[in-house]
C-alpha cells in the first residue's frame, strides 16, 4: 500500500504503479480532491480504477460534486476497521486476492525426507504453495517434505510438496526472484489450507490499512 500527501504525487504514483484501488482525500495539500479525481478519471490508463473519496468533514457539502465527477464511493472520517474492510471488499475481489501469493519471508524446513531437511527462507506464500530461496536446487517434479510455522502464529504446516519450477543462477525463469524452488503443496490438510487462507486474508487487509 502506497500513500502520499499531494495531488501531483497521487497521479505520479498511480501512473507508475497501476493500482487496483485508490483512496483519495478531499483535503490534499496541493491539488484539491476534486481536481485530482478529475485528472485520474480523464486518463485512459486510470479511468477504470475505483476511486474512493475520503472526506475529512463529518458531512461533506461537496459530496454531490464528487459523485458527478465519477467517484466510485464517498466515505467519511473517522474510518472504522469494519467500514474499511467493507469498502475494500466491495471493489476488490478479496477471495481471489487473498488466495494469491503474498510476499512473505520466514524460515522453511524442506528436504527429500524429514531427516534430511535443511532450512531455507520463503519469498512468498499462497494456499497452493510457496517459493523457497535456495542455493541448492533440485529437478522439477521432485517431491519434498516442507515444514514451517505461519508467521507470528502457532500454526505449524507440514506436508509434501512438488518442485513446480526452478530458478537457477545461470537460467533465471523469474529474474526478480533469487535462486530457488517454486513449490506446489501436494497433501495439504483441509484445516491447514483454511488456516493459510485466513492468514493470507488478514495479512492482505492489514497491508491495506
PDB file of C-alpha atoms in Angstrom, residues 30-158:
ATOM      1  CA  UNK A  30      -1.838  20.880  -3.321  1.00  0.00           C
ATOM      2  CA  UNK A  31      -4.469  19.960  -5.916  1.00  0.00           C
ATOM      3  CA  UNK A  32      -7.815  19.641  -4.166  1.00  0.00           C
ATOM      4  CA  UNK A  33      -9.513  16.261  -4.173  1.00  0.00           C
ATOM      5  CA  UNK A  34     -11.957  17.168  -6.933  1.00  0.00           C
ATOM      6  CA  UNK A  35      -9.203  18.319  -9.308  1.00  0.00           C
ATOM      7  CA  UNK A  36      -7.198  15.174  -8.618  1.00  0.00           C
ATOM      8  CA  UNK A  37     -10.255  12.956  -9.120  1.00  0.00           C
ATOM      9  CA  UNK A  38     -10.990  14.609 -12.456  1.00  0.00           C
ATOM     10  CA  UNK A  39      -7.367  14.121 -13.542  1.00  0.00           C
ATOM     11  CA  UNK A  40      -7.473  10.424 -12.639  1.00  0.00           C
ATOM     12  CA  UNK A  41     -10.750   9.799 -14.442  1.00  0.00           C
ATOM     13  CA  UNK A  42      -9.538  11.658 -17.546  1.00  0.00           C
ATOM     14  CA  UNK A  43      -6.593   9.281 -18.015  1.00  0.00           C
ATOM     15  CA  UNK A  44      -7.331   6.272 -20.227  1.00  0.00           C
ATOM     16  CA  UNK A  45      -4.987   4.131 -18.145  1.00  0.00           C
ATOM     17  CA  UNK A  46      -6.682   5.054 -14.845  1.00  0.00           C
ATOM     18  CA  UNK A  47     -10.310   5.793 -15.663  1.00  0.00           C
ATOM     19  CA  UNK A  48     -11.474   2.288 -14.679  1.00  0.00           C
ATOM     20  CA  UNK A  49      -9.652   2.257 -11.327  1.00  0.00           C
ATOM     21  CA  UNK A  50     -12.175   2.644  -8.464  1.00  0.00           C
ATOM     22  CA  UNK A  51     -11.616   5.906  -6.559  1.00  0.00           C
ATOM     23  CA  UNK A  52     -12.942   6.173  -3.007  1.00  0.00           C
ATOM     24  CA  UNK A  53     -13.201   9.769  -1.807  1.00  0.00           C
ATOM     25  CA  UNK A  54     -12.370  10.188   1.879  1.00  0.00           C
ATOM     26  CA  UNK A  55     -13.962  13.269   3.420  1.00  0.00           C
ATOM     27  CA  UNK A  56     -12.213  14.908   6.352  1.00  0.00           C
ATOM     28  CA  UNK A  57     -15.507  16.507   7.334  1.00  0.00           C
ATOM     29  CA  UNK A  58     -18.377  14.760   9.042  1.00  0.00           C
ATOM     30  CA  UNK A  59     -20.634  15.596   6.129  1.00  0.00           C
ATOM     31  CA  UNK A  60     -19.004  16.975   3.013  1.00  0.00           C
ATOM     32  CA  UNK A  61     -21.105  19.697   1.396  1.00  0.00           C
ATOM     33  CA  UNK A  62     -19.474  18.916  -1.955  1.00  0.00           C
ATOM     34  CA  UNK A  63     -20.453  15.244  -1.938  1.00  0.00           C
ATOM     35  CA  UNK A  64     -22.667  15.643  -4.994  1.00  0.00           C
ATOM     36  CA  UNK A  65     -19.805  17.248  -6.931  1.00  0.00           C
ATOM     37  CA  UNK A  66     -17.620  14.207  -6.227  1.00  0.00           C
ATOM     38  CA  UNK A  67     -20.376  11.867  -7.356  1.00  0.00           C
ATOM     39  CA  UNK A  68     -20.881  13.900 -10.522  1.00  0.00           C
ATOM     40  CA  UNK A  69     -17.135  13.687 -11.162  1.00  0.00           C
ATOM     41  CA  UNK A  70     -17.473   9.889 -11.145  1.00  0.00           C
ATOM     42  CA  UNK A  71     -16.028   8.996  -7.772  1.00  0.00           C
ATOM     43  CA  UNK A  72     -16.964   5.398  -7.030  1.00  0.00           C
ATOM     44  CA  UNK A  73     -17.718   5.878  -3.336  1.00  0.00           C
ATOM     45  CA  UNK A  74     -17.573   8.562  -0.644  1.00  0.00           C
ATOM     46  CA  UNK A  75     -16.740   7.695   2.960  1.00  0.00           C
ATOM     47  CA  UNK A  76     -16.256   9.966   5.950  1.00  0.00           C
ATOM     48  CA  UNK A  77     -13.643  10.062   8.687  1.00  0.00           C
ATOM     49  CA  UNK A  78     -13.200   8.597  11.207  1.00  0.00           C
ATOM     50  CA  UNK A  79     -12.991   5.333   9.262  1.00  0.00           C
ATOM     51  CA  UNK A  80     -13.577   2.203  11.310  1.00  0.00           C
ATOM     52  CA  UNK A  81     -11.854  -1.076  10.502  1.00  0.00           C
ATOM     53  CA  UNK A  82     -15.254  -2.534   9.622  1.00  0.00           C
ATOM     54  CA  UNK A  83     -16.010   0.272   7.150  1.00  0.00           C
ATOM     55  CA  UNK A  84     -12.551  -0.029   5.605  1.00  0.00           C
ATOM     56  CA  UNK A  85     -12.914  -3.796   5.071  1.00  0.00           C
ATOM     57  CA  UNK A  86     -16.430  -3.414   3.741  1.00  0.00           C
ATOM     58  CA  UNK A  87     -15.322  -0.757   1.245  1.00  0.00           C
ATOM     59  CA  UNK A  88     -12.276  -2.708   0.063  1.00  0.00           C
ATOM     60  CA  UNK A  89     -14.361  -5.891  -0.264  1.00  0.00           C
ATOM     61  CA  UNK A  90     -16.912  -4.048  -2.374  1.00  0.00           C
ATOM     62  CA  UNK A  91     -14.389  -3.009  -5.010  1.00  0.00           C
ATOM     63  CA  UNK A  92     -11.775  -5.764  -4.905  1.00  0.00           C
ATOM     64  CA  UNK A  93     -12.129  -9.500  -5.357  1.00  0.00           C
ATOM     65  CA  UNK A  94     -10.692 -10.320  -1.930  1.00  0.00           C
ATOM     66  CA  UNK A  95     -11.388 -14.022  -2.284  1.00  0.00           C
ATOM     67  CA  UNK A  96      -9.141 -14.134  -5.329  1.00  0.00           C
ATOM     68  CA  UNK A  97      -6.549 -11.776  -3.866  1.00  0.00           C
ATOM     69  CA  UNK A  98      -6.003 -13.446  -0.523  1.00  0.00           C
ATOM     70  CA  UNK A  99      -5.728 -16.784  -2.310  1.00  0.00           C
ATOM     71  CA  UNK A 100      -2.935 -15.344  -4.444  1.00  0.00           C
ATOM     72  CA  UNK A 101       0.619 -15.467  -3.137  1.00  0.00           C
ATOM     73  CA  UNK A 102       1.774 -12.673  -0.866  1.00  0.00           C
ATOM     74  CA  UNK A 103       5.400 -11.662  -0.398  1.00  0.00           C
ATOM     75  CA  UNK A 104       6.433 -13.155   2.949  1.00  0.00           C
ATOM     76  CA  UNK A 105       9.816 -14.135   4.328  1.00  0.00           C
ATOM     77  CA  UNK A 106      10.011 -16.809   7.024  1.00  0.00           C
ATOM     78  CA  UNK A 107      12.068 -19.967   7.692  1.00  0.00           C
ATOM     79  CA  UNK A 108      11.025 -23.183   5.927  1.00  0.00           C
ATOM     80  CA  UNK A 109      12.434 -26.658   6.576  1.00  0.00           C
ATOM     81  CA  UNK A 110      12.467 -28.738   3.399  1.00  0.00           C
ATOM     82  CA  UNK A 111      14.075 -31.906   2.086  1.00  0.00           C
ATOM     83  CA  UNK A 112      13.510 -35.205   0.306  1.00  0.00           C
ATOM     84  CA  UNK A 113      12.806 -36.809   3.708  1.00  0.00           C
ATOM     85  CA  UNK A 114      12.039 -35.421   7.161  1.00  0.00           C
ATOM     86  CA  UNK A 115      15.508 -36.474   8.337  1.00  0.00           C
ATOM     87  CA  UNK A 116      17.298 -34.673   5.502  1.00  0.00           C
ATOM     88  CA  UNK A 117      15.589 -31.285   5.818  1.00  0.00           C
ATOM     89  CA  UNK A 118      17.556 -28.058   5.606  1.00  0.00           C
ATOM     90  CA  UNK A 119      16.411 -24.525   6.415  1.00  0.00           C
ATOM     91  CA  UNK A 120      15.634 -22.025   3.685  1.00  0.00           C
ATOM     92  CA  UNK A 121      13.586 -18.847   3.545  1.00  0.00           C
ATOM     93  CA  UNK A 122      10.335 -18.274   1.734  1.00  0.00           C
ATOM     94  CA  UNK A 123       9.809 -15.380  -0.637  1.00  0.00           C
ATOM     95  CA  UNK A 124       6.038 -15.735  -0.797  1.00  0.00           C
ATOM     96  CA  UNK A 125       3.124 -17.901   0.336  1.00  0.00           C
ATOM     97  CA  UNK A 126      -0.219 -18.959  -1.100  1.00  0.00           C
ATOM     98  CA  UNK A 127      -2.750 -21.684  -0.390  1.00  0.00           C
ATOM     99  CA  UNK A 128      -1.278 -23.622  -3.306  1.00  0.00           C
ATOM    100  CA  UNK A 129       2.394 -23.353  -2.428  1.00  0.00           C
ATOM    101  CA  UNK A 130       5.387 -21.086  -1.859  1.00  0.00           C
ATOM    102  CA  UNK A 131       8.770 -20.100  -3.226  1.00  0.00           C
ATOM    103  CA  UNK A 132      11.876 -21.012  -1.194  1.00  0.00           C
ATOM    104  CA  UNK A 133      15.158 -19.222  -1.733  1.00  0.00           C
ATOM    105  CA  UNK A 134      17.882 -21.874  -2.033  1.00  0.00           C
ATOM    106  CA  UNK A 135      21.390 -22.134  -3.438  1.00  0.00           C
ATOM    107  CA  UNK A 136      20.859 -25.871  -3.885  1.00  0.00           C
ATOM    108  CA  UNK A 137      18.209 -26.639  -6.488  1.00  0.00           C
ATOM    109  CA  UNK A 138      16.702 -29.991  -7.433  1.00  0.00           C
ATOM    110  CA  UNK A 139      14.918 -31.109 -10.611  1.00  0.00           C
ATOM    111  CA  UNK A 140      11.356 -30.154 -11.423  1.00  0.00           C
ATOM    112  CA  UNK A 141       8.782 -32.715 -10.145  1.00  0.00           C
ATOM    113  CA  UNK A 142      10.991 -33.757  -7.209  1.00  0.00           C
ATOM    114  CA  UNK A 143       8.814 -34.428  -4.158  1.00  0.00           C
ATOM    115  CA  UNK A 144       9.909 -32.753  -0.933  1.00  0.00           C
ATOM    116  CA  UNK A 145       8.731 -32.542   2.659  1.00  0.00           C
ATOM    117  CA  UNK A 146       8.092 -28.992   3.922  1.00  0.00           C
ATOM    118  CA  UNK A 147       7.619 -27.827   7.494  1.00  0.00           C
ATOM    119  CA  UNK A 148       7.040 -24.245   8.672  1.00  0.00           C
ATOM    120  CA  UNK A 149       5.166 -22.026  11.109  1.00  0.00           C
ATOM    121  CA  UNK A 150       2.821 -19.382   9.761  1.00  0.00           C
ATOM    122  CA  UNK A 151       4.489 -16.066  10.700  1.00  0.00           C
ATOM    123  CA  UNK A 152       3.615 -14.756  14.171  1.00  0.00           C
ATOM    124  CA  UNK A 153       1.296 -17.710  14.864  1.00  0.00           C
ATOM    125  CA  UNK A 154       1.467 -21.131  16.497  1.00  0.00           C
ATOM    126  CA  UNK A 155       0.128 -22.849  13.361  1.00  0.00           C
ATOM    127  CA  UNK A 156       2.587 -25.418  12.020  1.00  0.00           C
ATOM    128  CA  UNK A 157       2.201 -26.598   8.432  1.00  0.00           C
ATOM    129  CA  UNK A 158       3.677 -29.978   7.459  1.00  0.00           C
TER     130      UNK A 158
END
